[in-house]
């Protein structure tokens, strides 16, 4: 499983409090196979670098995901730092939550301009390229009529 593409919404403050009491012993026994230890600062620091464990990258109240590696995390209360990933768009583009919401609401792509440098024939050149920065199209699943829910592809 590609763990950097797993997003979960929890109806509680943390995963531990959502485990039913009758499953608590089994949860305690297997939890450390999947998640980092939190009992000591040393364990937490070590497990933070351990591959294969699910780590909390961001936690907050809102998330808009258009595709893998193209998402915006936000806290409606504004208490927490926002997190944005826009695969294929320069960071200087300053994409906001409004851009992501616009794509969901209008089902139309938002364009962006990428600028950079390229070496060609031992000469440094600058370039400017306009492209679809945020796209409504999602090739991995079928988007349902509500514009948010998805299902498997019929292929």
mmCIF file of C-alpha atoms in Angstrom, residues 9-130:
data_model
loop_
_atom_site.group_PDB
_atom_site.id
_atom_site.type_symbol
_atom_site.label_atom_id
_atom_site.label_comp_id
_atom_site.label_asym_id
_atom_site.label_seq_id
_atom_site.Cartn_x
_atom_site.Cartn_y
_atom_site.Cartn_z
ATOM 1 C CA UNK A 9 -11.452 11.191 8.876
ATOM 2 C CA UNK A 10 -12.034 10.236 12.510
ATOM 3 C CA UNK A 11 -15.134 10.882 14.593
ATOM 4 C CA UNK A 12 -13.061 11.255 17.752
ATOM 5 C CA UNK A 13 -9.957 12.931 19.127
ATOM 6 C CA UNK A 14 -7.672 9.986 18.350
ATOM 7 C CA UNK A 15 -7.707 6.444 17.007
ATOM 8 C CA UNK A 16 -7.300 4.814 20.444
ATOM 9 C CA UNK A 17 -10.578 6.193 21.781
ATOM 10 C CA UNK A 18 -12.488 4.840 18.767
ATOM 11 C CA UNK A 19 -11.580 1.198 19.420
ATOM 12 C CA UNK A 20 -14.494 -0.681 21.080
ATOM 13 C CA UNK A 21 -13.658 -1.886 24.591
ATOM 14 C CA UNK A 22 -14.065 -5.566 23.660
ATOM 15 C CA UNK A 23 -11.354 -5.139 20.957
ATOM 16 C CA UNK A 24 -8.970 -3.097 23.138
ATOM 17 C CA UNK A 25 -6.650 -6.034 24.058
ATOM 18 C CA UNK A 26 -6.259 -7.021 20.389
ATOM 19 C CA UNK A 27 -5.703 -3.363 19.430
ATOM 20 C CA UNK A 28 -3.011 -2.912 22.105
ATOM 21 C CA UNK A 29 -1.273 -6.060 20.868
ATOM 22 C CA UNK A 30 -1.158 -5.106 17.160
ATOM 23 C CA UNK A 31 -1.108 -1.295 17.183
ATOM 24 C CA UNK A 32 2.691 -1.054 17.270
ATOM 25 C CA UNK A 33 2.971 -3.099 14.069
ATOM 26 C CA UNK A 34 1.261 -0.221 12.232
ATOM 27 C CA UNK A 35 1.830 2.982 14.185
ATOM 28 C CA UNK A 36 4.812 4.636 15.937
ATOM 29 C CA UNK A 37 5.272 4.291 19.677
ATOM 30 C CA UNK A 38 4.409 7.311 21.816
ATOM 31 C CA UNK A 39 5.428 6.071 25.272
ATOM 32 C CA UNK A 40 8.803 7.891 25.380
ATOM 33 C CA UNK A 41 10.426 10.721 23.437
ATOM 34 C CA UNK A 42 13.240 8.357 22.369
ATOM 35 C CA UNK A 43 10.799 5.784 20.930
ATOM 36 C CA UNK A 44 8.805 8.486 19.156
ATOM 37 C CA UNK A 45 11.968 9.948 17.587
ATOM 38 C CA UNK A 46 13.193 6.513 16.479
ATOM 39 C CA UNK A 47 9.837 5.368 15.069
ATOM 40 C CA UNK A 48 9.405 8.664 13.213
ATOM 41 C CA UNK A 49 12.137 7.449 10.846
ATOM 42 C CA UNK A 50 10.958 3.821 10.641
ATOM 43 C CA UNK A 51 9.660 2.943 7.154
ATOM 44 C CA UNK A 52 6.304 1.193 6.849
ATOM 45 C CA UNK A 53 4.611 2.751 9.880
ATOM 46 C CA UNK A 54 1.612 5.043 9.456
ATOM 47 C CA UNK A 55 2.575 8.477 10.752
ATOM 48 C CA UNK A 56 0.337 11.472 11.303
ATOM 49 C CA UNK A 57 1.529 14.038 8.783
ATOM 50 C CA UNK A 58 -1.189 16.579 9.465
ATOM 51 C CA UNK A 59 -4.236 16.775 11.702
ATOM 52 C CA UNK A 60 -7.023 19.329 11.535
ATOM 53 C CA UNK A 61 -10.605 20.049 10.664
ATOM 54 C CA UNK A 62 -10.747 20.215 6.868
ATOM 55 C CA UNK A 63 -9.386 18.554 3.760
ATOM 56 C CA UNK A 64 -9.964 18.996 0.024
ATOM 57 C CA UNK A 65 -8.299 16.308 -2.082
ATOM 58 C CA UNK A 66 -8.468 16.483 -5.855
ATOM 59 C CA UNK A 67 -6.066 13.607 -6.582
ATOM 60 C CA UNK A 68 -3.015 11.901 -5.112
ATOM 61 C CA UNK A 69 -0.460 14.526 -4.080
ATOM 62 C CA UNK A 70 -2.881 17.357 -4.877
ATOM 63 C CA UNK A 71 -4.682 18.381 -1.690
ATOM 64 C CA UNK A 72 -5.265 21.220 0.766
ATOM 65 C CA UNK A 73 -5.509 20.666 4.528
ATOM 66 C CA UNK A 74 -6.960 23.435 6.665
ATOM 67 C CA UNK A 75 -8.317 24.140 10.104
ATOM 68 C CA UNK A 76 -11.675 25.975 9.938
ATOM 69 C CA UNK A 77 -10.790 27.688 13.240
ATOM 70 C CA UNK A 78 -7.514 28.994 11.772
ATOM 71 C CA UNK A 79 -5.560 27.759 14.803
ATOM 72 C CA UNK A 80 -3.301 25.437 12.859
ATOM 73 C CA UNK A 81 -0.893 25.859 9.943
ATOM 74 C CA UNK A 82 -2.388 24.942 6.565
ATOM 75 C CA UNK A 83 -0.789 22.272 4.392
ATOM 76 C CA UNK A 84 -0.937 22.254 0.619
ATOM 77 C CA UNK A 85 0.454 19.866 -1.990
ATOM 78 C CA UNK A 86 0.157 20.705 -5.670
ATOM 79 C CA UNK A 87 1.983 18.172 -7.801
ATOM 80 C CA UNK A 88 3.351 19.852 -10.912
ATOM 81 C CA UNK A 89 2.805 23.452 -9.797
ATOM 82 C CA UNK A 90 5.601 25.759 -8.566
ATOM 83 C CA UNK A 91 5.304 26.701 -4.894
ATOM 84 C CA UNK A 92 5.424 30.363 -5.962
ATOM 85 C CA UNK A 93 1.956 29.968 -7.524
ATOM 86 C CA UNK A 94 0.366 30.573 -4.090
ATOM 87 C CA UNK A 95 -2.602 28.239 -4.462
ATOM 88 C CA UNK A 96 -5.317 28.739 -1.817
ATOM 89 C CA UNK A 97 -8.218 26.715 -0.434
ATOM 90 C CA UNK A 98 -10.497 28.849 -2.646
ATOM 91 C CA UNK A 99 -8.790 27.452 -5.763
ATOM 92 C CA UNK A 100 -9.409 23.871 -4.584
ATOM 93 C CA UNK A 101 -13.040 24.598 -3.660
ATOM 94 C CA UNK A 102 -13.580 26.272 -7.037
ATOM 95 C CA UNK A 103 -12.501 23.097 -8.846
ATOM 96 C CA UNK A 104 -14.928 21.006 -6.762
ATOM 97 C CA UNK A 105 -17.849 23.404 -7.157
ATOM 98 C CA UNK A 106 -17.485 24.315 -10.853
ATOM 99 C CA UNK A 107 -15.865 21.047 -12.051
ATOM 100 C CA UNK A 108 -13.509 23.214 -14.110
ATOM 101 C CA UNK A 109 -9.712 23.157 -13.945
ATOM 102 C CA UNK A 110 -7.689 26.034 -12.553
ATOM 103 C CA UNK A 111 -4.695 27.046 -14.669
ATOM 104 C CA UNK A 112 -1.304 27.984 -13.321
ATOM 105 C CA UNK A 113 1.927 29.380 -14.724
ATOM 106 C CA UNK A 114 5.148 27.490 -14.003
ATOM 107 C CA UNK A 115 8.415 29.380 -14.327
ATOM 108 C CA UNK A 116 11.897 27.985 -14.085
ATOM 109 C CA UNK A 117 15.292 27.438 -15.646
ATOM 110 C CA UNK A 118 16.580 24.759 -18.005
ATOM 111 C CA UNK A 119 20.077 24.005 -19.308
ATOM 112 C CA UNK A 120 20.140 23.516 -23.087
ATOM 113 C CA UNK A 121 23.342 23.249 -25.170
ATOM 114 C CA UNK A 122 25.426 24.581 -22.243
ATOM 115 C CA UNK A 123 23.190 27.666 -22.043
ATOM 116 C CA UNK A 124 20.906 28.487 -19.135
ATOM 117 C CA UNK A 125 17.433 29.469 -20.344
ATOM 118 C CA UNK A 126 14.351 30.572 -18.461
ATOM 119 C CA UNK A 127 10.917 29.244 -19.330
ATOM 120 C CA UNK A 128 7.302 30.060 -18.629
ATOM 121 C CA UNK A 129 4.596 27.445 -19.167
ATOM 122 C CA UNK A 130 0.844 27.672 -18.593
#
